[in-house]
CSV table of C-alpha atoms in Angstrom, one decimal:
chain,number,residue,atom,x,y,z
A,225,MET,CA,7.9,28.1,10.1
A,226,ASN,CA,9.8,28.0,6.8
A,227,ASP,CA,11.1,24.4,6.3
A,228,ARG,CA,13.2,25.4,3.2
A,229,PRO,CA,16.8,24.2,3.3
A,230,PRO,CA,19.4,26.8,2.5
A,231,GLY,CA,19.5,27.3,-1.3
A,232,GLY,CA,16.7,24.8,-1.9
A,233,PRO,CA,13.2,25.2,-3.3
A,234,PRO,CA,10.4,26.6,-1.2
A,235,ALA,CA,9.0,24.2,1.3
A,236,GLU,CA,5.6,22.8,0.3
A,237,ASN,CA,3.8,24.3,3.3
A,238,GLY,CA,1.2,26.2,1.3
A,239,THR,CA,2.8,29.6,1.8
A,240,GLU,CA,4.9,31.8,-0.5
A,241,GLU,CA,8.2,33.5,0.2
A,242,GLY,CA,8.1,37.3,0.3
A,243,THR,CA,10.2,39.6,-1.9
A,244,GLU,CA,13.6,40.9,-0.9
A,245,LYS,CA,12.0,43.6,1.2
A,246,GLY,CA,9.1,41.4,2.4
A,247,THR,CA,6.5,43.6,0.8
A,248,GLU,CA,4.8,41.0,-1.4
A,249,LYS,CA,3.9,38.1,0.9
A,250,ASP,CA,1.1,35.6,0.2
A,251,THR,CA,-2.0,37.6,0.8
A,252,GLY,CA,-4.2,35.8,-1.7
A,253,LYS,CA,-4.3,39.1,-3.7
A,254,ASP,CA,-2.9,40.0,-7.1
A,255,THR,CA,0.6,41.5,-6.6
A,256,GLY,CA,0.2,43.7,-9.6
A,257,LYS,CA,2.9,41.8,-11.5
A,258,GLY,CA,0.6,39.5,-13.4
A,259,THR,CA,0.7,36.7,-10.8
A,260,THR,CA,-1.7,35.7,-8.1
A,261,ALA,CA,-0.5,33.9,-5.0
A,262,ARG,CA,-1.2,30.2,-4.9
A,263,ARG,CA,-4.1,28.9,-2.8
A,264,ARG,CA,-2.9,27.5,0.5
A,265,GLY,CA,-1.8,23.8,0.4
A,266,ARG,CA,-1.5,23.5,-3.4
A,267,PRO,CA,1.9,23.1,-5.2
A,268,PRO,CA,2.6,24.0,-8.8
A,269,ARG,CA,1.5,21.4,-11.3
A,270,ALA,CA,5.1,20.4,-12.1
A,271,GLU,CA,5.5,19.4,-8.5
A,272,SER,CA,2.3,17.5,-8.1
A,273,ALA,CA,3.4,14.0,-9.2
A,274,ASP,CA,6.5,14.1,-7.0
A,275,THR,CA,4.5,15.5,-4.0
A,276,ARG,CA,1.9,12.8,-4.3
A,277,ASP,CA,4.5,10.0,-4.5
A,278,ARG,CA,6.3,11.5,-1.5
A,279,ILE,CA,3.1,11.6,0.6
A,280,LEU,CA,2.4,7.9,-0.3
A,281,THR,CA,5.9,6.8,0.6
A,282,SER,CA,5.6,8.6,4.0
A,283,ALA,CA,2.2,7.1,4.5
A,284,ARG,CA,3.5,3.6,4.0
A,285,GLU,CA,6.3,4.2,6.4
A,286,GLU,CA,4.1,5.8,9.1
A,287,PHE,CA,1.5,3.0,8.9
A,288,SER,CA,4.2,0.4,9.0
A,289,GLU,CA,5.9,1.9,12.1
A,290,ARG,CA,2.9,3.1,14.0
A,291,GLY,CA,-0.1,1.1,12.7
A,292,TYR,CA,-3.3,2.6,11.5
A,293,GLU,CA,-4.6,3.8,14.9
A,294,LYS,CA,-1.5,5.9,15.8
A,295,THR,CA,-0.9,7.3,12.4
A,296,SER,CA,-2.3,10.7,11.6
A,297,VAL,CA,-2.7,12.9,8.5
A,298,ARG,CA,-0.6,15.5,10.3
A,299,GLY,CA,2.2,12.9,11.0
A,300,ILE,CA,2.2,11.8,7.4
A,301,ALA,CA,2.4,15.4,6.2
A,302,LYS,CA,5.3,16.1,8.6
A,303,ALA,CA,7.2,13.1,7.4
A,304,ALA,CA,6.6,14.1,3.8
A,305,GLY,CA,7.6,17.7,4.4
A,306,VAL,CA,4.3,19.1,3.2
A,307,ASP,CA,1.3,21.0,4.7
A,308,PRO,CA,-1.5,18.6,5.9
A,309,ALA,CA,-3.8,20.4,3.5
A,310,LEU,CA,-1.9,18.8,0.7
A,311,VAL,CA,-2.6,15.3,2.0
A,312,HIS,CA,-6.3,16.1,2.1
A,313,HIS,CA,-6.1,17.7,-1.3
A,314,TYR,CA,-4.6,14.6,-2.9
A,315,PHE,CA,-6.2,11.8,-0.9
A,316,GLY,CA,-8.9,13.0,1.5
A,317,THR,CA,-9.3,11.3,4.8
A,318,LYS,CA,-6.8,9.0,6.6
A,319,GLU,CA,-8.8,6.0,5.5
A,320,GLN,CA,-8.4,7.1,1.9
A,321,VAL,CA,-4.7,7.7,2.3
A,322,PHE,CA,-4.4,4.2,3.7
A,323,GLU,CA,-6.4,2.7,0.8
A,324,ALA,CA,-4.2,4.5,-1.7
A,325,SER,CA,-1.0,3.3,0.0
A,326,ILE,CA,-2.4,-0.3,0.2
A,327,THR,CA,-3.3,-0.2,-3.5
A,328,GLN,CA,0.2,0.9,-4.5
A,329,SER,CA,1.9,-1.5,-2.1
A,330,PHE,CA,-0.4,-4.4,-3.1
A,331,ALA,CA,0.3,-4.0,-6.8
A,332,PRO,CA,2.7,-7.0,-7.1
A,333,ALA,CA,0.1,-9.3,-5.4
A,334,ILE,CA,-2.6,-8.2,-7.8
A,335,GLU,CA,-0.7,-10.1,-10.5
A,336,ALA,CA,-1.4,-13.4,-8.7
A,337,PRO,CA,-4.4,-14.4,-10.9
A,338,LYS,CA,-1.9,-14.6,-13.8
A,339,ALA,CA,-0.4,-17.6,-12.1
A,340,ILE,CA,-3.5,-19.5,-12.9
A,341,GLU,CA,-3.5,-18.6,-16.6
A,342,GLU,CA,0.2,-19.4,-17.2
A,343,GLY,CA,0.0,-23.2,-17.4
A,344,PRO,CA,-2.4,-26.1,-16.8
A,345,LEU,CA,-4.6,-26.2,-13.7
A,346,ASP,CA,-2.9,-29.3,-12.3
A,347,GLY,CA,0.1,-27.1,-11.5
A,348,VAL,CA,-1.6,-24.0,-10.3
A,349,GLY,CA,-1.0,-24.6,-6.6
A,350,GLU,CA,2.7,-24.5,-6.9
A,351,ARG,CA,2.7,-21.5,-9.3
A,352,LEU,CA,0.5,-19.5,-7.0
A,353,VAL,CA,2.5,-20.4,-3.8
A,354,ARG,CA,5.8,-19.7,-5.5
A,355,PHE,CA,4.5,-16.4,-6.7
A,356,PHE,CA,3.2,-15.4,-3.3
A,357,PHE,CA,6.4,-16.2,-1.4
A,358,GLY,CA,8.4,-14.6,-4.1
A,359,ILE,CA,6.8,-11.3,-3.1
A,360,TRP,CA,7.2,-11.9,0.7
A,361,GLU,CA,10.8,-13.1,0.4
A,362,THR,CA,11.8,-9.9,-1.4
A,363,PRO,CA,12.6,-7.1,1.1
A,364,ALA,CA,11.4,-4.3,-1.1
A,365,THR,CA,7.9,-5.8,-1.5
A,366,ARG,CA,7.8,-7.4,2.0
A,367,ALA,CA,8.1,-4.1,3.9
A,368,PRO,CA,4.9,-2.5,2.6
A,369,LEU,CA,3.0,-5.8,2.9
A,370,LEU,CA,3.9,-5.9,6.6
A,371,ALA,CA,2.5,-2.4,7.0
A,372,ILE,CA,-0.8,-3.5,5.5
A,373,VAL,CA,-1.1,-6.7,7.5
A,374,ARG,CA,-0.1,-5.1,10.8
A,375,SER,CA,-2.7,-2.3,10.4
A,376,ALA,CA,-5.4,-4.7,9.2
A,377,VAL,CA,-5.1,-6.9,12.3
A,378,THR,CA,-5.3,-4.0,14.7
A,379,ASN,CA,-8.0,-1.8,13.3
A,380,GLU,CA,-11.4,-2.6,11.8
A,381,THR,CA,-11.3,0.3,9.4
A,382,ALA,CA,-8.0,-0.8,8.0
A,383,ALA,CA,-9.2,-4.4,7.9
A,384,ALA,CA,-12.3,-3.3,5.9
A,385,VAL,CA,-10.1,-1.5,3.3
A,386,PHE,CA,-7.8,-4.5,3.1
A,387,ARG,CA,-10.7,-7.0,2.6
A,388,ARG,CA,-12.2,-4.8,-0.1
A,389,ILE,CA,-9.0,-4.7,-2.1
A,390,VAL,CA,-8.2,-8.4,-1.6
A,391,ALA,CA,-11.7,-9.4,-2.6
A,392,THR,CA,-12.0,-7.3,-5.7
A,393,GLN,CA,-8.4,-7.3,-7.0
A,394,VAL,CA,-7.3,-10.8,-6.2
A,395,LEU,CA,-9.8,-13.4,-5.0
A,396,ARG,CA,-12.6,-12.5,-7.4
A,397,ARG,CA,-10.2,-12.6,-10.3
A,398,ILE,CA,-8.8,-16.0,-9.3
A,399,ALA,CA,-12.4,-17.4,-8.8
A,400,ASP,CA,-13.4,-16.2,-12.3
A,401,ARG,CA,-10.6,-18.2,-13.8
A,402,LEU,CA,-11.4,-21.5,-12.0
A,403,ASP,CA,-14.8,-21.9,-13.7
A,404,LEU,CA,-16.2,-24.0,-10.8
A,405,PRO,CA,-19.5,-23.6,-8.9
A,406,ASP,CA,-17.8,-23.0,-5.6
A,407,ALA,CA,-14.8,-21.1,-7.1
A,408,GLU,CA,-15.1,-18.1,-4.7
A,409,LEU,CA,-14.9,-20.3,-1.6
A,410,ARG,CA,-12.0,-22.2,-3.1
A,411,ALA,CA,-10.1,-19.0,-3.8
A,412,GLU,CA,-10.7,-17.8,-0.2
A,413,LEU,CA,-9.5,-21.0,1.3
A,414,ALA,CA,-6.3,-20.9,-0.8
A,415,ALA,CA,-5.8,-17.3,0.3
A,416,ALA,CA,-6.4,-18.2,3.9
A,417,GLN,CA,-3.7,-20.9,3.7
A,418,LEU,CA,-1.2,-18.4,2.2
A,419,VAL,CA,-2.0,-15.4,4.4
A,420,GLY,CA,-2.0,-17.5,7.5
A,421,THR,CA,1.4,-18.9,6.7
A,422,ALA,CA,2.7,-15.4,6.0
A,423,MET,CA,1.4,-14.1,9.3
A,424,LEU,CA,3.2,-16.8,11.3
A,425,ARG,CA,6.4,-16.6,9.3
A,426,TYR,CA,6.9,-12.8,8.7
A,427,VAL,CA,4.7,-11.0,11.3
A,428,ILE,CA,4.6,-13.2,14.4
A,429,LYS,CA,7.8,-15.0,13.4
A,430,VAL,CA,7.0,-18.4,14.9
A,431,GLU,CA,10.0,-20.8,14.8
A,432,PRO,CA,10.9,-23.0,13.0
A,433,LEU,CA,8.6,-21.7,10.3
A,434,ALA,CA,10.2,-18.2,10.5
A,435,SER,CA,13.6,-19.5,9.5
A,436,ALA,CA,12.6,-22.4,7.3
A,437,ASP,CA,13.9,-22.7,3.8
A,438,PRO,CA,11.3,-21.0,1.4
A,439,GLU,CA,11.6,-24.0,-0.9
A,440,GLN,CA,10.6,-26.4,1.9
A,441,ILE,CA,7.5,-24.2,2.6
A,442,ILE,CA,6.6,-24.1,-1.1
A,443,ALA,CA,6.9,-27.8,-1.4
A,444,ARG,CA,4.6,-28.4,1.6
A,445,LEU,CA,2.0,-25.8,0.8
A,446,SER,CA,1.6,-26.3,-2.9
A,447,PRO,CA,-0.4,-29.6,-2.7
A,448,VAL,CA,-2.7,-28.0,0.0
A,449,VAL,CA,-3.4,-24.9,-2.1
A,450,GLN,CA,-3.8,-27.1,-5.2
A,451,GLY,CA,-6.4,-29.1,-3.3
A,452,HIS,CA,-8.4,-26.0,-2.3
A,453,LEU,CA,-8.4,-24.7,-5.9
A,454,THR,CA,-9.1,-27.8,-8.0
A,455,GLY,CA,-9.7,-30.7,-5.6
A,456,PRO,CA,-13.0,-32.5,-5.1
């Protein structure tokens, strides 16, 4: 089926439009006019970056709405308006698509270790908590994080991908900056405090936490996170 809108560019379904008389369709052979039909599922190079971004955007939306289990490569491709072969071409398996979408969505949180560097350690708890909830309180960054968390709590494969990214991109970097013998455990306890609060507030939406003033939450959590990171 040709998904091309009237007057628009060819749909990225891995096929080529024929000539006026339909005599030079995509057969994989040289047409005799100096061009060879593209291999199925691969767009021109000029379209590659846009296509890849569109697939990632669709993947985040699909994982957010359906969760990891019910999301399929075919569904992602359909939402992006491309052939499933393109999804495999750019990312590989569904797990790899999920990891790519997480990495992109998690990019703001990866800056969290900088909260430790920007000032003395005796104020790191508040800086880290304020940074964390600044991400969750912003709708544009909250939506993809919700997709990540919902998928991670319902599927072990998704959870493993999430753990790997959190461990390597955030917790290990925070631990390295603490310079304490049990730094890794301290970083994990601080993260547990923050992620647990986010789960109750944004995912499960337990009241009164779900509607509490963010500043009130920051004020209460900051000393606890500070204790995990630098306390005795």
